[in-house]
Amino acid sequence: MAGQIDARLAELGIDVPEAATPVANYVGFVQTGNLVFVSGQVTLKDGSPQYLGKLGDSISLEDGQAAARLCAINIIAQVKAACGGDLDRVQRVVKLTGFVNSTPDFTDQPKVVNGASDLMVEVFGDKGRHARAAVSAGALPIGVAVEVEAVVEIA
């Protein structure tokens, strides 16, 4: 039987993939107490990088927001793995940190990371409201436009 969050994801038409396997010497998430620290998730879909380039150059604001949303879906996949498949265990999305691959004159990083923040609220309701940082990066792994990490409280 699907839980409330799984039902909400289905209602939104979001298919949460299996949690991506790390490509270097780290793990996808670490749980300490009731907190799950999710490693930075990039714009992978079906194992293929999406949204390659820089905001303020080859990537539009709208595509940047879609990239951040994809990162958030990948965060949910890691959290689902941490929760043994039961996303109803999520008590609170505590914090997101978004990194935006952008040109020096691009200043809309917060608008880009809204793509991830908005999804967390759409999926988890008030439990999805979180503290946040949105910062510029001169480059990101494999040339992706956005990377997002998270801290989530679970039961």
PDB file of C-alpha atoms in Angstrom:
ATOM      1  CA  MET A   1       0.000   0.000   0.000  1.00  0.00           C
ATOM      2  CA  ALA A   2       1.417   3.356  -1.015  1.00  0.00           C
ATOM      3  CA  GLY A   3       1.890   5.974   1.665  1.00  0.00           C
ATOM      4  CA  GLN A   4       0.652   9.550   1.594  1.00  0.00           C
ATOM      5  CA  ILE A   5       3.870  10.918   0.106  1.00  0.00           C
ATOM      6  CA  ASP A   6       3.978   8.220  -2.578  1.00  0.00           C
ATOM      7  CA  ALA A   7       0.366   9.076  -3.417  1.00  0.00           C
ATOM      8  CA  ARG A   8       1.272  12.771  -3.614  1.00  0.00           C
ATOM      9  CA  LEU A   9       4.201  11.999  -5.928  1.00  0.00           C
ATOM     10  CA  ALA A  10       1.871   9.973  -8.177  1.00  0.00           C
ATOM     11  CA  GLU A  11      -0.642  12.833  -8.162  1.00  0.00           C
ATOM     12  CA  LEU A  12       2.146  15.193  -9.291  1.00  0.00           C
ATOM     13  CA  GLY A  13       3.247  12.731 -11.986  1.00  0.00           C
ATOM     14  CA  ILE A  14       6.694  12.311 -10.435  1.00  0.00           C
ATOM     15  CA  ASP A  15       8.473   9.001 -10.798  1.00  0.00           C
ATOM     16  CA  VAL A  16      11.188   8.741  -8.146  1.00  0.00           C
ATOM     17  CA  PRO A  17      14.136   6.747  -9.509  1.00  0.00           C
ATOM     18  CA  GLU A  18      16.343   4.368  -7.566  1.00  0.00           C
ATOM     19  CA  ALA A  19      18.937   6.289  -5.569  1.00  0.00           C
ATOM     20  CA  ALA A  20      22.009   6.968  -7.686  1.00  0.00           C
ATOM     21  CA  THR A  21      25.199   5.152  -6.769  1.00  0.00           C
ATOM     22  CA  PRO A  22      28.048   7.524  -5.888  1.00  0.00           C
ATOM     23  CA  VAL A  23      30.803   7.821  -8.488  1.00  0.00           C
ATOM     24  CA  ALA A  24      33.657   8.596  -6.070  1.00  0.00           C
ATOM     25  CA  ASN A  25      34.720   7.942  -2.475  1.00  0.00           C
ATOM     26  CA  TYR A  26      31.544   9.015  -0.656  1.00  0.00           C
ATOM     27  CA  VAL A  27      28.056   7.717   0.086  1.00  0.00           C
ATOM     28  CA  GLY A  28      24.704   9.008  -1.128  1.00  0.00           C
ATOM     29  CA  PHE A  29      23.541   9.839   2.385  1.00  0.00           C
ATOM     30  CA  VAL A  30      24.574   9.551   6.007  1.00  0.00           C
ATOM     31  CA  GLN A  31      22.113   9.215   8.864  1.00  0.00           C
ATOM     32  CA  THR A  32      23.029  10.390  12.342  1.00  0.00           C
ATOM     33  CA  GLY A  33      20.234  10.286  14.868  1.00  0.00           C
ATOM     34  CA  ASN A  34      17.082  11.485  13.115  1.00  0.00           C
ATOM     35  CA  LEU A  35      18.959  13.554  10.533  1.00  0.00           C
ATOM     36  CA  VAL A  36      19.779  12.371   7.028  1.00  0.00           C
ATOM     37  CA  PHE A  37      22.503  14.314   5.229  1.00  0.00           C
ATOM     38  CA  VAL A  38      22.097  13.806   1.482  1.00  0.00           C
ATOM     39  CA  SER A  39      25.180  14.261  -0.681  1.00  0.00           C
ATOM     40  CA  GLY A  40      24.946  16.746  -3.517  1.00  0.00           C
ATOM     41  CA  GLN A  41      22.640  15.455  -6.230  1.00  0.00           C
ATOM     42  CA  VAL A  42      23.166  16.525  -9.810  1.00  0.00           C
ATOM     43  CA  THR A  43      20.938  16.508 -12.864  1.00  0.00           C
ATOM     44  CA  LEU A  44      21.053  12.813 -13.705  1.00  0.00           C
ATOM     45  CA  LYS A  45      18.049  11.192 -15.318  1.00  0.00           C
ATOM     46  CA  ASP A  46      18.168   7.505 -16.220  1.00  0.00           C
ATOM     47  CA  GLY A  47      21.933   7.655 -15.647  1.00  0.00           C
ATOM     48  CA  SER A  48      22.419  10.443 -18.175  1.00  0.00           C
ATOM     49  CA  PRO A  49      23.410  14.020 -17.276  1.00  0.00           C
ATOM     50  CA  GLN A  50      20.860  16.693 -18.185  1.00  0.00           C
ATOM     51  CA  TYR A  51      21.074  20.519 -18.269  1.00  0.00           C
ATOM     52  CA  LEU A  52      24.756  20.931 -19.036  1.00  0.00           C
ATOM     53  CA  GLY A  53      26.171  24.446 -19.098  1.00  0.00           C
ATOM     54  CA  LYS A  54      26.123  27.731 -17.223  1.00  0.00           C
ATOM     55  CA  LEU A  55      23.322  29.999 -16.114  1.00  0.00           C
ATOM     56  CA  GLY A  56      23.877  33.413 -17.643  1.00  0.00           C
ATOM     57  CA  ASP A  57      25.310  31.750 -20.760  1.00  0.00           C
ATOM     58  CA  SER A  58      23.874  28.601 -22.353  1.00  0.00           C
ATOM     59  CA  ILE A  59      21.195  27.724 -19.750  1.00  0.00           C
ATOM     60  CA  SER A  60      18.028  29.796 -19.300  1.00  0.00           C
ATOM     61  CA  LEU A  61      16.543  30.618 -15.908  1.00  0.00           C
ATOM     62  CA  GLU A  62      13.609  28.289 -16.653  1.00  0.00           C
ATOM     63  CA  ASP A  63      15.937  25.409 -17.553  1.00  0.00           C
ATOM     64  CA  GLY A  64      17.966  26.144 -14.416  1.00  0.00           C
ATOM     65  CA  GLN A  65      14.805  25.821 -12.339  1.00  0.00           C
ATOM     66  CA  ALA A  66      13.970  22.534 -14.083  1.00  0.00           C
ATOM     67  CA  ALA A  67      17.527  21.353 -13.361  1.00  0.00           C
ATOM     68  CA  ALA A  68      17.118  22.191  -9.653  1.00  0.00           C
ATOM     69  CA  ARG A  69      13.789  20.337  -9.642  1.00  0.00           C
ATOM     70  CA  LEU A  70      15.506  17.256 -11.088  1.00  0.00           C
ATOM     71  CA  CYS A  71      18.166  17.494  -8.367  1.00  0.00           C
ATOM     72  CA  ALA A  72      15.344  17.579  -5.789  1.00  0.00           C
ATOM     73  CA  ILE A  73      13.781  14.441  -7.270  1.00  0.00           C
ATOM     74  CA  ASN A  74      17.165  12.757  -6.915  1.00  0.00           C
ATOM     75  CA  ILE A  75      17.347  13.961  -3.304  1.00  0.00           C
ATOM     76  CA  ILE A  76      13.951  12.378  -2.661  1.00  0.00           C
ATOM     77  CA  ALA A  77      15.330   9.129  -4.112  1.00  0.00           C
ATOM     78  CA  GLN A  78      18.203   9.187  -1.603  1.00  0.00           C
ATOM     79  CA  VAL A  79      15.832  10.021   1.269  1.00  0.00           C
ATOM     80  CA  LYS A  80      13.543   7.184   0.206  1.00  0.00           C
ATOM     81  CA  ALA A  81      16.512   4.805   0.396  1.00  0.00           C
ATOM     82  CA  ALA A  82      17.409   6.188   3.836  1.00  0.00           C
ATOM     83  CA  CYS A  83      13.819   5.610   4.995  1.00  0.00           C
ATOM     84  CA  GLY A  84      13.691   2.016   3.797  1.00  0.00           C
ATOM     85  CA  GLY A  85      11.239   3.050   1.089  1.00  0.00           C
ATOM     86  CA  ASP A  86       8.768   4.830   3.402  1.00  0.00           C
ATOM     87  CA  LEU A  87       8.749   8.562   2.616  1.00  0.00           C
ATOM     88  CA  ASP A  88       6.006   9.073   5.206  1.00  0.00           C
ATOM     89  CA  ARG A  89       8.855   8.899   7.745  1.00  0.00           C
ATOM     90  CA  VAL A  90      10.007  12.370   6.634  1.00  0.00           C
ATOM     91  CA  GLN A  91       9.364  14.801   9.494  1.00  0.00           C
ATOM     92  CA  ARG A  92      10.954  17.892   7.955  1.00  0.00           C
ATOM     93  CA  VAL A  93      13.150  19.020   5.111  1.00  0.00           C
ATOM     94  CA  VAL A  94      15.585  20.978   7.272  1.00  0.00           C
ATOM     95  CA  LYS A  95      17.922  22.599   4.758  1.00  0.00           C
ATOM     96  CA  LEU A  96      18.792  22.683   1.070  1.00  0.00           C
ATOM     97  CA  THR A  97      22.018  24.051  -0.339  1.00  0.00           C
ATOM     98  CA  GLY A  98      21.960  24.736  -4.061  1.00  0.00           C
ATOM     99  CA  PHE A  99      25.040  25.293  -6.198  1.00  0.00           C
ATOM    100  CA  VAL A 100      24.451  27.037  -9.518  1.00  0.00           C
ATOM    101  CA  ASN A 101      27.020  26.785 -12.307  1.00  0.00           C
ATOM    102  CA  SER A 102      26.875  30.393 -13.422  1.00  0.00           C
ATOM    103  CA  THR A 103      28.738  33.245 -15.028  1.00  0.00           C
ATOM    104  CA  PRO A 104      30.231  35.918 -12.745  1.00  0.00           C
ATOM    105  CA  ASP A 105      27.495  38.419 -13.622  1.00  0.00           C
ATOM    106  CA  PHE A 106      24.545  36.030 -13.068  1.00  0.00           C
ATOM    107  CA  THR A 107      22.764  36.899  -9.799  1.00  0.00           C
ATOM    108  CA  ASP A 108      19.531  34.884  -9.880  1.00  0.00           C
ATOM    109  CA  GLN A 109      20.831  31.814  -8.026  1.00  0.00           C
ATOM    110  CA  PRO A 110      17.911  31.996  -5.540  1.00  0.00           C
ATOM    111  CA  LYS A 111      15.398  31.899  -8.406  1.00  0.00           C
ATOM    112  CA  VAL A 112      17.149  28.851  -9.858  1.00  0.00           C
ATOM    113  CA  VAL A 113      17.177  26.944  -6.559  1.00  0.00           C
ATOM    114  CA  ASN A 114      13.462  27.701  -6.171  1.00  0.00           C
ATOM    115  CA  GLY A 115      13.017  24.784  -8.579  1.00  0.00           C
ATOM    116  CA  ALA A 116      14.164  22.461  -5.775  1.00  0.00           C
ATOM    117  CA  SER A 117      12.523  24.367  -2.920  1.00  0.00           C
ATOM    118  CA  ASP A 118       9.149  24.529  -4.631  1.00  0.00           C
ATOM    119  CA  LEU A 119       9.191  20.786  -5.268  1.00  0.00           C
ATOM    120  CA  MET A 120       9.893  20.000  -1.619  1.00  0.00           C
ATOM    121  CA  VAL A 121       6.868  22.036  -0.564  1.00  0.00           C
ATOM    122  CA  GLU A 122       4.707  20.507  -3.340  1.00  0.00           C
ATOM    123  CA  VAL A 123       5.612  17.002  -2.182  1.00  0.00           C
ATOM    124  CA  PHE A 124       5.890  17.350   1.619  1.00  0.00           C
ATOM    125  CA  GLY A 125       3.626  20.347   2.309  1.00  0.00           C
ATOM    126  CA  ASP A 126       4.644  22.363   5.370  1.00  0.00           C
ATOM    127  CA  LYS A 127       7.186  19.659   6.253  1.00  0.00           C
ATOM    128  CA  GLY A 128       8.963  20.629   3.039  1.00  0.00           C
ATOM    129  CA  ARG A 129       9.601  24.243   4.123  1.00  0.00           C
ATOM    130  CA  HIS A 130      13.295  24.586   4.856  1.00  0.00           C
ATOM    131  CA  ALA A 131      16.279  26.826   5.464  1.00  0.00           C
ATOM    132  CA  ARG A 132      18.378  27.333   2.352  1.00  0.00           C
ATOM    133  CA  ALA A 133      21.488  28.654   0.675  1.00  0.00           C
ATOM    134  CA  ALA A 134      21.826  29.328  -3.054  1.00  0.00           C
ATOM    135  CA  VAL A 135      25.361  29.985  -4.227  1.00  0.00           C
ATOM    136  CA  SER A 136      27.214  30.475  -7.473  1.00  0.00           C
ATOM    137  CA  ALA A 137      29.833  27.984  -8.599  1.00  0.00           C
ATOM    138  CA  GLY A 138      32.395  28.514 -11.353  1.00  0.00           C
ATOM    139  CA  ALA A 139      32.012  24.872 -12.407  1.00  0.00           C
ATOM    140  CA  LEU A 140      30.178  21.752 -11.260  1.00  0.00           C
ATOM    141  CA  PRO A 141      30.831  18.028 -11.806  1.00  0.00           C
ATOM    142  CA  ILE A 142      30.442  16.826 -15.417  1.00  0.00           C
ATOM    143  CA  GLY A 143      29.404  20.356 -16.399  1.00  0.00           C
ATOM    144  CA  VAL A 144      25.895  20.213 -14.902  1.00  0.00           C
ATOM    145  CA  ALA A 145      24.061  23.482 -14.330  1.00  0.00           C
ATOM    146  CA  VAL A 146      22.906  22.745 -10.762  1.00  0.00           C
ATOM    147  CA  GLU A 147      23.749  20.563  -7.763  1.00  0.00           C
ATOM    148  CA  VAL A 148      21.667  20.432  -4.569  1.00  0.00           C
ATOM    149  CA  GLU A 149      22.352  18.824  -1.190  1.00  0.00           C
ATOM    150  CA  ALA A 150      19.930  18.380   1.699  1.00  0.00           C
ATOM    151  CA  VAL A 151      19.439  17.735   5.385  1.00  0.00           C
ATOM    152  CA  VAL A 152      16.191  15.927   6.220  1.00  0.00           C
ATOM    153  CA  GLU A 153      14.734  14.867   9.579  1.00  0.00           C
ATOM    154  CA  ILE A 154      13.087  11.444   9.643  1.00  0.00           C
ATOM    155  CA  ALA A 155      11.174   9.415  12.230  1.00  0.00           C
TER     156      ALA A 155
END
